[in-house]
DNA sequence: AATGAGACCGCAAACGTTTGCAATTTTATG
DNA sequence: CATAAAATTGCAAACGTTTGCGGTCTCATT
């Protein structure tokens, strides 16, 4: 059995005063004399006293914990977002509990429940690719636990949301392709029910429409969000009678999957086929040719989402959910 | 004020039984009749009851939390490690609290204290570049809180450690350069007091020694662990009368920093100068020329460290710390 | 010397659980 | 039917805090 940590009562006994006094002394309560405060503080230091957050939380019915649920921590975008979240949370005196859904709805559910049990002050959630229901979020609403979606948001739940302007990013990307003279522009899209996929697809369609390019449904293929999906997507495009002359991928990993296959098949980028990704992963700058992409401020998204959540936690029930959209920027490089 | 969550007492009142019975029913205690269990469980479900981990933790004097401290979550290696940690922790019924030191000793200290206050069951730590003291870890020892170092370990503390075989990895890398005929092999090293820097430097030196290549101290420059350090390091090597014909960098970011400068200065890789990194970041495979590097199983390091910690948590005080070394592998690509 | 005001401190209850033990009810046995 | 044994439940204390309220003590003021 581990030696139990020193408590406020230990200090009290040692000084022959009451635990209440110790508590107040440590929190610098005006009722306590300077002398007592000094004695308490120095003994606390000496005895390695650390306040028990657990007991405090129980008493005060609130914790200093913020729960975070992401599909995969490894994913560059989420790692950066978590970084931003931690930064803001730290400054506001919160610690973050991070869990990953591994793109599984079931696991996401379980994570939500676990975090509820841990009595988190609030949650930051980016939903999994397979999440098409929202009962677990309803649960949060019923329990009146503040939560904010970021990046991959759930449209049918009323809650604050922080996203990047996916539509505009996609639009700018495709418009740039059009203006550069490309005619047959393909799109490897993401899972249909994810809002980011939809927005980016819509951006693609709008840009075509604006420039009076007729929409060819064969040029849009659907898949997931990983490299392998880029590989598969490109293979499907290869079946076409006539190859597209440009390719807009739903995100960078997909673009890179396609990128490799394109090169493997001996096509030149951008001469034979131009390529644009989405996210501005660090890697896109370094590949050859460097990849044109849409920058998506992951770190900022995390920070902003955390700020919004903390604001909501502080303001209580009369908080009106907001949706924030961060700007994207087209980073033009050599793949177009 | 938020609606307070439903408690065991709420259920008890509703069913006209005692809280003790509810508690036992929920935990499937044999003393409770099947009928009562059913009634309790269904009502609990209906009322959205979620056990209060805080209260449980207080009572049982242990939490289901594992603290994690890393320099930076964004860093590819750490993101992957955290991913592995979460995976193992999840399976063992733990949640992880993640905090970053931002390479600051002070912040690392604060994080340790915060996690102690949160009464974590154990800690997983990778120390910051600026950490040269170890008083905060002594604190953990005194409080008998289990903790395990991973990757960046603290040598003067007796605790379990999970590292990769940095020495061997570096040795293999440099030996490969030697066997490929390179003569003037430079090394951009990391911070001197970090064990990973030391081990990799020693691997470099040993390989030279084995092959009777005399050690030229001008060929070793020291810096940090980021891209900019690779840039700076290469600039210092540029000052030399005679340029090295090969360069072994302490890690991939540093290698990439150098990589870019090398190309900028119009040198060819590997003709003018060969380059080897360390970590096998995903990016290294995709740059042109692809980077020879030493693979370092980040995900595995995280998993193994978590496993070790959980074992230690379970076995109590009579646990003997172990140091585990995971194998590295030389990934030969086109930069050599 | 009596009174009142401050300054300082302690009592006890509460937060939501768990758990040893005792109390009660049910069932089995003679 | 009586009794013992077994099955089921409740009581109360405890985990480490915080906090409203009341208590004691010291002093200055009449």
XYZ file of C-alpha atoms (C1' of nucleotides) in Angstrom:
732
model
C 0.000 0.000 0.000
C 1.213 3.417 -0.918
C 1.915 5.913 1.780
C -1.112 8.161 1.793
C -0.457 11.774 0.883
C -0.305 14.363 3.630
C -3.603 16.046 4.287
C -4.784 19.268 5.738
C -5.642 17.351 8.909
C -2.071 16.134 9.265
C -0.909 19.714 9.206
C -3.653 20.697 11.642
C -2.685 18.016 14.159
C 0.918 18.922 13.883
C 0.209 22.544 14.727
C -2.587 21.856 17.166
C -5.102 23.839 15.219
C -8.204 22.844 13.326
C -8.367 21.690 9.738
C -10.642 24.604 8.927
C -7.963 27.022 9.976
C -5.394 25.234 7.882
C -7.688 25.317 4.906
C -8.286 29.002 5.325
C -4.645 29.731 5.943
C -3.614 28.008 2.764
C -6.152 29.936 0.768
C -5.047 33.154 2.368
C -8.355 33.871 4.038
C -8.399 37.264 5.838
C -9.751 35.766 9.042
C -6.476 34.030 9.730
C -3.568 35.743 11.428
C -0.370 36.286 9.580
C 1.498 34.231 12.138
C -0.722 31.209 11.643
C -0.568 31.551 7.890
C 3.191 31.537 8.020
C 3.323 28.501 10.256
C 0.867 26.618 8.090
C 2.519 27.473 4.829
C 5.982 26.583 5.924
C 4.874 23.294 7.421
C 2.881 22.489 4.307
C 5.978 23.082 2.209
C 8.090 21.006 4.529
C 5.665 18.118 4.540
C 5.214 18.141 0.756
C 1.582 18.945 1.091
C -0.364 19.094 -2.137
C -4.051 19.954 -2.017
C -6.226 17.032 -2.996
C -8.028 18.169 -6.134
C -10.271 15.169 -5.844
C -11.600 16.211 -2.470
C -11.819 19.813 -3.576
C -13.716 18.848 -6.667
C -16.122 16.757 -4.683
C -16.802 19.530 -2.262
C -17.097 22.276 -4.812
C -18.927 20.124 -7.307
C -16.694 21.076 -10.136
C -13.399 19.875 -11.492
C -10.555 21.567 -13.261
C -10.681 19.049 -16.036
C -11.541 19.521 -19.669
C -12.195 16.427 -21.727
C -10.966 16.189 -25.297
C -12.107 13.590 -27.810
C -10.406 13.321 -31.172
C -10.365 10.591 -33.789
C -6.619 10.078 -33.625
C -3.981 11.901 -31.686
C -1.290 10.969 -34.185
C -3.004 12.869 -36.937
C -1.020 16.014 -37.512
C -4.013 18.298 -37.408
C -5.305 16.936 -34.126
C -1.938 16.898 -32.449
C -1.600 20.590 -33.221
C -5.147 21.303 -32.122
C -4.591 19.491 -28.816
C -1.443 21.502 -28.369
C -3.455 24.689 -28.697
C -6.131 23.401 -26.370
C -3.614 22.484 -23.706
C -2.044 25.891 -23.949
C -5.296 27.732 -23.292
C -6.498 25.253 -20.693
C -3.227 25.497 -18.812
C -3.467 29.263 -18.644
C -6.999 29.049 -17.323
C -6.049 26.527 -14.669
C -7.500 23.458 -16.323
C -5.918 20.142 -17.140
C -6.996 18.201 -20.201
C -8.038 14.574 -20.435
C -7.403 13.357 -23.929
C -9.046 10.337 -25.483
C -9.240 9.065 -29.023
C -12.167 7.455 -30.759
C -10.030 5.729 -33.370
C -12.716 6.739 -35.831
C -15.184 4.454 -34.084
C -18.620 5.612 -33.040
C -18.801 3.076 -30.237
C -15.576 4.141 -28.737
C -16.586 7.770 -29.015
C -19.704 6.933 -27.018
C -17.698 5.174 -24.381
C -15.291 8.076 -24.172
C -18.111 10.540 -23.679
C -19.498 8.450 -20.853
C -16.121 8.061 -19.215
C -15.579 11.795 -19.326
C -19.001 12.447 -17.864
C -18.065 10.118 -15.054
C -14.867 12.004 -14.556
C -17.054 15.062 -14.067
C -15.174 17.165 -16.566
C -16.069 20.828 -16.543
C -16.587 20.659 -20.285
C -15.731 18.782 -23.457
C -14.031 19.512 -26.738
C -15.029 17.108 -29.454
C -14.064 16.333 -33.005
C -16.255 13.520 -34.206
C -15.183 10.278 -35.797
C -15.699 9.358 -39.445
C -18.224 6.714 -38.495
C -20.328 8.873 -36.215
C -23.729 9.335 -37.772
C -25.817 9.337 -34.612
C -25.771 11.905 -31.893
C -27.421 10.287 -28.891
C -24.271 10.558 -26.850
C -24.209 14.296 -27.405
C -27.848 14.545 -26.409
C -26.744 12.975 -23.177
C -24.389 15.877 -22.643
C -27.183 18.315 -23.314
C -29.425 16.602 -20.791
C -26.695 16.720 -18.189
C -26.048 20.312 -19.117
C -22.361 19.751 -19.583
C -20.829 22.444 -21.786
C -19.181 21.176 -24.932
C -17.769 22.565 -28.136
C -17.204 20.829 -31.430
C -14.157 21.616 -33.460
C -13.219 20.840 -37.048
C -15.375 17.768 -37.463
C -18.634 19.009 -36.070
C -22.039 17.476 -35.593
C -24.587 19.543 -37.471
C -27.739 18.367 -35.753
C -26.641 19.344 -32.274
C -26.881 22.865 -31.013
C -23.511 23.684 -29.552
C -20.621 25.995 -30.185
C -18.518 25.016 -33.134
C -15.125 26.036 -34.344
C -14.296 25.199 -37.896
C -12.233 26.564 -40.691
C -13.935 27.950 -43.720
C -13.810 24.723 -45.647
C -16.141 25.941 -48.332
C -14.123 29.026 -49.053
C -10.845 27.136 -48.906
C -12.065 24.602 -51.411
C -13.571 27.305 -53.561
C -10.366 29.278 -53.707
C -8.365 26.176 -54.490
C -10.571 25.090 -57.352
C -10.977 28.585 -58.691
C -7.232 28.907 -58.769
C -7.031 25.712 -60.784
C -9.618 27.034 -63.185
C -7.857 30.343 -63.560
C -4.637 28.491 -64.229
C -6.324 26.926 -67.205
C -7.181 23.464 -65.992
C -10.367 22.099 -67.477
C -11.023 18.637 -66.150
C -10.746 19.016 -62.423
C -11.369 15.936 -60.299
C -12.113 15.798 -56.613
C -11.343 13.017 -54.170
C -13.953 13.671 -51.504
C -14.223 12.507 -47.911
C -16.991 10.595 -46.123
C -20.330 11.988 -47.293
C -21.853 12.634 -43.893
C -18.945 14.631 -42.515
C -19.513 18.334 -42.717
C -15.951 19.039 -43.739
C -16.359 16.757 -46.756
C -19.619 18.378 -47.690
C -18.306 21.901 -47.384
C -15.231 21.172 -49.416
C -17.263 19.373 -52.039
C -19.627 22.322 -52.187
C -16.724 24.684 -52.579
C -15.540 22.595 -55.484
C -18.968 22.571 -57.100
C -19.495 26.284 -56.617
C -16.227 27.165 -58.206
C -17.092 25.051 -61.235
C -20.497 26.631 -61.430
C -19.224 30.144 -61.147
C -16.893 29.516 -64.038
C -19.523 27.711 -66.045
C -17.732 24.413 -66.080
C -20.236 21.615 -66.289
C -20.122 19.170 -63.459
C -18.999 15.684 -64.425
C -19.998 13.260 -61.702
C -17.359 10.789 -62.787
C -14.740 13.224 -61.684
C -15.806 13.054 -58.043
C -14.878 9.958 -56.087
C -15.551 9.375 -52.428
C -13.378 7.816 -49.753
C -11.983 8.287 -46.281
C -9.449 10.784 -45.045
C -6.222 8.820 -45.068
C -3.374 8.273 -47.491
C -4.745 4.952 -48.621
C -7.940 6.708 -49.621
C -5.913 8.945 -51.875
C -4.363 5.897 -53.446
C -7.740 4.263 -54.006
C -9.277 7.478 -55.234
C -6.627 8.018 -57.847
C -6.939 4.438 -59.010
C -10.593 4.970 -59.620
C -9.870 8.077 -61.617
C -7.386 6.079 -63.664
C -10.270 3.949 -64.971
C -11.707 6.940 -66.747
C -11.432 7.209 -70.513
C -9.870 10.545 -70.185
C -7.723 11.482 -67.227
C -8.430 14.691 -65.332
C -5.815 17.392 -65.694
C -6.098 18.525 -62.099
C -7.004 16.961 -58.798
C -8.319 18.561 -55.661
C -8.081 16.242 -52.647
C -10.203 16.585 -49.556
C -7.092 16.799 -47.380
C -3.330 16.488 -47.438
C -2.987 12.809 -46.540
C -5.345 11.934 -49.368
C -3.435 14.258 -51.671
C -0.200 12.591 -50.709
C -1.599 9.130 -51.288
C -2.574 10.266 -54.762
C 0.728 12.108 -55.165
C 2.733 8.951 -54.761
C 0.597 6.951 -57.138
C 0.675 9.681 -59.728
C 4.442 9.670 -59.690
C 4.578 5.896 -59.656
C 2.520 5.805 -62.793
C 4.995 8.096 -64.417
C 2.818 11.168 -64.609
C 4.371 14.549 -64.096
C 3.048 16.983 -61.501
C 1.838 19.571 -62.451
C 2.386 19.075 -66.190
C 0.245 15.970 -66.619
C -1.860 16.518 -63.595
C -2.000 19.298 -61.073
C -2.635 18.546 -57.406
C -4.013 20.479 -54.479
C -4.431 19.279 -50.920
C -5.992 20.712 -47.811
C -4.490 21.439 -44.381
C -0.986 22.620 -45.092
C 0.647 19.748 -43.239
C 4.337 20.495 -42.691
C 5.134 17.749 -45.086
C 3.503 19.467 -48.043
C 6.167 22.119 -48.137
C 8.957 19.616 -48.464
C 7.869 17.109 -51.027
C 8.952 17.447 -54.600
C 7.180 19.193 -56.200
C 5.926 20.995 -53.142
C 2.210 20.735 -52.752
C -0.227 23.561 -53.227
C -2.644 23.326 -50.359
C -5.104 25.223 -48.224
C -3.729 26.179 -44.851
C -5.904 25.325 -41.949
C -4.770 26.816 -38.663
C -4.987 23.687 -36.506
C -3.329 25.219 -33.486
C -5.664 28.206 -33.677
C -8.707 26.018 -34.017
C -7.745 24.227 -30.810
C -7.090 27.476 -28.997
C -10.289 29.099 -30.124
C -12.375 26.057 -29.253
C -10.844 25.939 -25.789
C -11.455 29.644 -25.282
C -15.047 29.290 -26.281
C -15.556 26.335 -23.980
C -14.017 28.076 -21.015
C -16.144 31.104 -21.650
C -19.181 28.884 -21.686
C -18.145 27.088 -18.508
C -17.792 30.391 -16.739
C -20.961 31.982 -17.967
C -23.256 29.107 -17.039
C -26.530 28.133 -18.638
C -27.348 31.415 -20.303
C -24.613 31.031 -22.864
C -25.607 31.230 -26.476
C -23.669 28.784 -28.655
C -21.621 30.384 -31.364
C -20.185 29.047 -34.545
C -16.810 30.417 -35.468
C -15.133 30.081 -38.749
C -11.420 30.571 -39.096
C -9.951 31.774 -42.325
C -8.182 29.481 -44.695
C -5.476 30.524 -47.050
C -4.430 29.115 -50.344
C -0.761 28.280 -50.275
C 0.434 28.175 -53.819
C 3.397 25.964 -54.470
C 4.714 23.911 -57.330
C 2.159 21.180 -57.770
C -0.112 23.491 -59.746
C -25.962 26.873 -11.733
C -25.813 23.580 -13.514
C -28.312 20.878 -12.705
C -26.452 18.537 -10.438
C -25.928 15.045 -11.822
C -28.108 12.242 -10.546
C -26.588 10.391 -7.635
C -26.896 7.015 -6.076
C -29.024 8.596 -3.375
C -31.486 9.889 -5.942
C -31.953 6.380 -7.199
C -32.232 5.071 -3.659
C -34.957 7.530 -2.707
C -36.847 6.793 -5.858
C -36.895 3.087 -5.102
C -37.246 3.423 -1.354
C -34.075 1.558 -0.623
C -30.765 2.632 0.849
C -27.846 4.102 -1.050
C -25.694 1.191 0.053
C -27.993 -1.213 -1.696
C -27.930 0.846 -4.849
C -24.170 0.991 -4.757
C -23.923 -2.757 -4.369
C -26.560 -3.425 -6.982
C -24.710 -1.345 -9.539
C -21.486 -3.147 -8.876
C -23.243 -6.490 -9.100
C -22.504 -7.480 -5.533
C -23.689 -11.058 -4.751
C -25.548 -9.939 -1.632
C -28.173 -8.135 -3.657
C -31.206 -9.900 -5.077
C -31.628 -10.150 -8.804
C -34.900 -8.286 -8.598
C -33.366 -5.305 -6.863
C -30.441 -5.270 -9.234
C -32.774 -5.140 -12.180
C -34.810 -2.351 -10.710
C -31.735 -0.338 -9.856
C -30.047 -0.819 -13.176
C -33.036 0.086 -15.240
C -33.764 3.162 -13.202
C -30.128 4.190 -13.383
C -30.253 3.905 -17.141
C -33.467 5.834 -17.306
C -32.186 8.622 -15.107
C -28.865 8.935 -16.990
C -26.932 7.977 -13.925
C -23.175 8.054 -14.270
C -21.061 7.048 -11.296
C -19.111 9.964 -9.880
C -15.482 9.030 -10.380
C -14.502 11.891 -8.142
C -16.398 10.528 -5.175
C -15.201 7.030 -5.946
C -11.641 8.152 -6.163
C -11.882 9.979 -2.895
C -13.307 6.987 -1.135
C -10.967 4.451 -2.634
C -8.005 6.709 -2.476
C -6.986 6.076 -6.018
C -7.908 7.536 -9.382
C -8.121 6.105 -12.836
C -5.907 8.844 -14.170
C -2.468 8.648 -15.671
C -0.538 11.863 -16.090
C 1.581 12.458 -19.161
C 4.158 15.197 -19.517
C 5.838 15.828 -22.837
C 7.791 18.757 -24.187
C 5.422 19.408 -27.058
C 2.373 17.539 -28.183
C 2.735 18.786 -31.751
C 6.044 17.020 -32.143
C 5.454 14.034 -34.328
C 7.241 11.638 -32.053
C 5.318 12.664 -28.971
C 1.968 12.705 -30.685
C 2.550 9.118 -31.720
C 3.792 8.167 -28.272
C 0.741 9.722 -26.622
C -1.393 7.812 -29.057
C 0.199 4.580 -27.885
C -0.138 5.572 -24.260
C -3.813 6.365 -24.644
C -4.403 3.057 -26.332
C -2.930 1.025 -23.481
C -4.403 3.229 -20.786
C -7.839 2.966 -22.326
C -7.677 -0.804 -22.350
C -6.651 -0.847 -18.710
C -9.462 1.484 -17.718
C -7.386 4.609 -17.263
C -7.827 8.053 -18.725
C -4.800 10.209 -19.501
C -4.148 13.786 -18.519
C -1.752 15.325 -20.984
C 0.348 18.368 -20.320
C 3.239 19.933 -22.147
C 6.301 21.547 -20.698
C 7.074 23.579 -23.816
C 10.689 22.666 -23.178
C 10.633 24.676 -19.973
C 11.886 23.289 -16.697
C 9.646 25.586 -14.683
C 6.569 24.555 -16.477
C 7.555 20.919 -16.129
C 7.760 21.428 -12.382
C 4.372 23.058 -12.282
C 2.898 20.261 -14.332
C 4.289 17.647 -11.985
C 2.754 19.415 -9.015
C -0.591 19.816 -10.734
C -0.652 16.135 -11.553
C 0.226 15.225 -7.993
C -2.691 17.348 -6.879
C -4.903 15.564 -9.314
C -3.867 12.375 -7.544
C -2.885 10.584 -10.710
C -2.234 6.889 -10.286
C 1.063 7.326 -12.091
C 3.047 9.508 -14.470
C 4.687 9.124 -17.837
C 7.349 11.705 -18.440
C 9.605 12.812 -21.231
C 11.747 15.620 -19.944
C 12.265 19.029 -21.460
C 15.438 20.217 -23.127
C 16.095 22.653 -20.329
C 15.608 20.227 -17.468
C 18.867 19.756 -15.687
C 17.584 19.397 -12.142
C 15.493 16.611 -10.800
C 13.995 17.903 -7.574
C 10.479 17.604 -8.918
C 11.033 13.939 -9.609
C 12.433 13.442 -6.118
C 9.113 14.780 -4.950
C 7.404 11.954 -6.772
C 9.701 9.461 -5.137
C 8.924 10.844 -1.703
C 5.240 10.645 -2.366
C 5.732 7.157 -3.738
C 3.901 7.933 -6.924
C 4.873 5.516 -9.677
C 6.360 7.115 -12.762
C 8.152 6.046 -15.892
C 10.390 8.066 -18.153
C 10.224 7.572 -21.869
C 12.512 8.688 -24.662
C 14.020 11.690 -22.909
C 14.897 10.179 -19.581
C 16.465 11.525 -16.437
C 19.582 9.528 -15.667
C 20.020 10.412 -12.020
C 16.609 9.200 -10.941
C 15.898 5.587 -10.298
C 12.760 4.799 -12.217
C 11.646 2.668 -15.104
C 12.713 3.976 -18.450
C 11.701 3.190 -21.977
C 14.029 4.356 -24.671
C 15.099 3.290 -28.066
C 18.582 2.052 -28.632
C 19.937 5.421 -29.593
C 23.524 4.326 -29.425
C 23.010 1.394 -31.719
C 20.877 3.394 -34.100
C 23.509 6.079 -34.416
C 26.244 3.499 -34.695
C 24.516 1.679 -37.523
C 23.826 4.935 -39.315
C 27.400 6.144 -39.154
C 28.865 2.752 -39.914
C 26.688 2.613 -42.986
C 28.061 5.966 -44.073
C 31.596 4.733 -43.536
C 30.968 1.534 -45.433
C 29.531 3.592 -48.267
C 32.872 5.298 -48.530
C 32.266 8.617 -46.821
C 35.285 9.965 -45.031
C 34.457 13.289 -43.417
C 31.317 12.599 -41.482
C 29.878 15.467 -39.484
C 27.349 15.286 -36.693
C 24.814 17.879 -35.629
C 24.272 16.899 -32.024
C 21.493 17.752 -29.589
C 21.644 19.402 -26.152
C 24.611 17.968 -24.270
C 22.798 16.989 -21.091
C 20.062 15.012 -22.785
C 20.706 11.309 -22.755
C 19.427 10.857 -26.272
C 21.987 13.348 -27.540
C 24.737 11.663 -25.617
C 23.867 8.179 -26.782
C 23.640 9.224 -30.377
C 26.889 11.121 -30.153
C 28.528 8.099 -28.585
C 27.215 5.890 -31.348
C 28.757 8.270 -33.840
C 32.087 8.270 -32.031
C 32.173 4.510 -31.625
C 31.524 3.900 -35.275
C 34.380 6.231 -36.192
C 36.645 4.527 -33.711
C 35.806 1.032 -34.873
C 36.718 1.989 -38.372
C 39.813 3.860 -37.301
C 38.627 7.207 -38.478
C 40.162 9.888 -36.369
C 37.743 12.119 -34.571
C 37.710 15.709 -35.745
C 36.022 17.875 -33.153
C 35.229 20.539 -35.709
C 32.873 18.130 -37.363
C 30.593 17.963 -34.343
C 28.332 20.923 -33.659
C 25.763 21.181 -30.929
C 22.270 22.625 -30.942
C 18.679 21.924 -30.083
C 16.293 19.465 -31.584
C 14.303 21.538 -34.027
C 14.518 22.394 -37.685
C 16.108 25.735 -37.012
C 18.896 23.950 -35.176
C 19.585 21.975 -38.313
C 19.800 25.227 -40.228
C 22.180 26.737 -37.715
C 24.223 23.576 -37.466
C 24.757 23.379 -41.171
C 25.717 27.019 -41.316
C 28.421 26.382 -38.798
C 29.737 23.478 -40.808
C 29.814 25.757 -43.825
C 32.469 27.850 -42.105
C 34.900 24.948 -42.259
C 37.750 25.005 -44.728
C 36.715 21.704 -46.084
C 33.085 20.644 -46.131
C 32.098 17.256 -44.702
C 30.981 14.703 -47.252
C 28.304 13.277 -45.000
C 26.132 14.513 -42.189
C 24.433 12.611 -39.412
C 21.792 14.672 -37.632
C 20.570 14.006 -34.127
C 16.997 13.751 -35.355
C 14.779 14.221 -38.373
C 13.732 17.821 -37.825
C 17.363 18.825 -37.541
C 18.174 16.769 -40.619
C 15.403 18.493 -42.508
C 16.557 21.916 -41.455
C 19.985 21.051 -42.823
C 18.415 19.400 -45.844
C 16.770 22.597 -46.958
C 19.878 24.700 -46.484
C 22.018 22.182 -48.290
C 19.743 22.356 -51.295
C 19.494 26.124 -51.060
C 23.258 26.378 -51.247
C 23.146 24.317 -54.397
C 24.744 21.202 -53.024
C 23.520 17.844 -54.242
C 22.350 15.169 -51.844
C 23.901 12.628 -51.665
C 26.568 13.435 -54.267
C 28.047 16.459 -52.539
C 26.906 15.593 -49.108
C 25.060 12.596 -47.738
C 22.477 13.016 -45.010
C 21.008 10.783 -42.318
C 18.324 11.671 -39.788
C 16.831 9.931 -36.825
C 13.207 9.004 -36.083
C 11.755 8.033 -39.413
C 9.191 10.791 -39.369
C 6.560 10.153 -42.045
C 7.941 13.129 -43.891
C 11.345 11.589 -44.485
C 9.932 9.053 -46.906
C 8.434 11.707 -49.125
C 11.043 14.372 -49.567
C 13.303 14.361 -52.550
C 15.705 12.683 -52.229
C 14.051 10.580 -49.579
C 15.936 10.673 -46.333
C 17.879 7.782 -44.886
C 16.998 7.668 -41.236
C 16.826 5.501 -38.167
C 13.360 4.312 -37.347
C 12.296 4.876 -33.825
C 9.042 3.200 -32.886
C 7.325 6.125 -31.188
C 3.984 4.450 -30.866
C 5.612 1.405 -29.353
C 7.641 3.470 -26.926
C 4.422 5.010 -25.663
C 2.693 1.680 -25.386
C 5.581 0.005 -23.615
C 5.997 2.876 -21.170
C 2.303 2.768 -20.349
C 2.405 -0.986 -19.873
C 5.323 -0.687 -17.538
C 3.663 2.046 -15.530
C 0.433 0.132 -15.167
C 2.333 -2.934 -14.075
C 4.074 -0.834 -11.476
C 0.833 0.732 -10.297
C -0.658 -2.694 -9.820
C 2.271 -4.324 -8.118
C 2.762 -1.648 -5.492
C 5.929 -0.692 -3.728
C 7.901 -3.850 -4.327
C 8.325 -3.126 -7.987
C 11.822 -3.059 -9.342
C 12.325 -0.372 -11.979
C 13.356 -1.653 -15.342
C 14.994 0.004 -18.279
C 13.762 -1.144 -21.634
C 15.387 -0.477 -24.921
C 13.467 -0.791 -28.122
C 15.239 -1.685 -31.314
C 15.990 0.865 -33.937
C 16.299 0.108 -37.591
C 18.273 1.823 -40.281
C 15.989 2.811 -43.122
C 18.136 3.262 -46.168
C 16.807 5.658 -48.747
C 18.238 7.988 -51.311
C 20.004 10.628 -49.284
C 23.053 8.365 -48.837
C -15.603 47.673 35.477
C -18.745 46.998 31.940
C -19.547 46.923 27.129
C -18.783 46.359 22.272
C -16.085 45.636 18.392
C -12.844 43.190 15.963
C -9.718 39.621 15.250
C -9.107 34.962 15.108
C -10.408 30.308 15.296
C -13.222 25.728 15.781
C -17.543 22.875 15.144
C -20.051 20.388 12.246
C -22.208 19.466 8.060
C -21.770 18.522 3.421
C -20.070 16.670 -1.342
C -21.166 11.114 -3.494
C -19.279 7.044 -2.740
C -17.912 2.372 -0.415
C -17.965 -1.098 3.120
C -17.844 -3.577 7.790
C -21.168 -4.853 10.542
C -25.595 -5.334 12.352
C -30.437 -5.890 11.458
C -34.075 -7.745 9.187
C -36.483 -10.893 6.251
C -36.844 -15.169 3.916
C -36.029 -19.986 3.452
C -34.752 -24.496 4.956
C -34.536 -27.901 8.411
C -35.795 -30.611 12.250
C -44.218 -24.760 14.557
C -39.743 -23.442 16.243
C -35.375 -22.479 15.143
C -31.220 -22.015 12.603
C -29.176 -20.687 8.542
C -29.034 -18.077 4.551
C -30.284 -14.231 1.902
C -31.015 -9.535 1.645
C -30.783 -4.896 3.166
C -29.685 -0.691 6.076
C -26.716 2.097 9.362
C -23.042 4.764 9.923
C -18.461 5.998 9.281
C -15.034 7.342 6.307
C -12.296 9.592 2.243
C -10.153 15.267 2.317
C -11.995 19.354 1.609
C -14.815 23.856 2.270
C -17.765 27.080 4.711
C -21.656 29.165 7.533
C -22.075 30.119 11.935
C -20.951 30.678 16.398
C -17.457 30.955 20.031
C -13.506 32.922 22.452
C -10.147 36.258 23.254
C -8.026 40.852 23.185
C -8.435 45.688 23.405
C -10.118 50.138 23.295
C -13.771 53.012 24.697
C -17.011 54.670 28.003
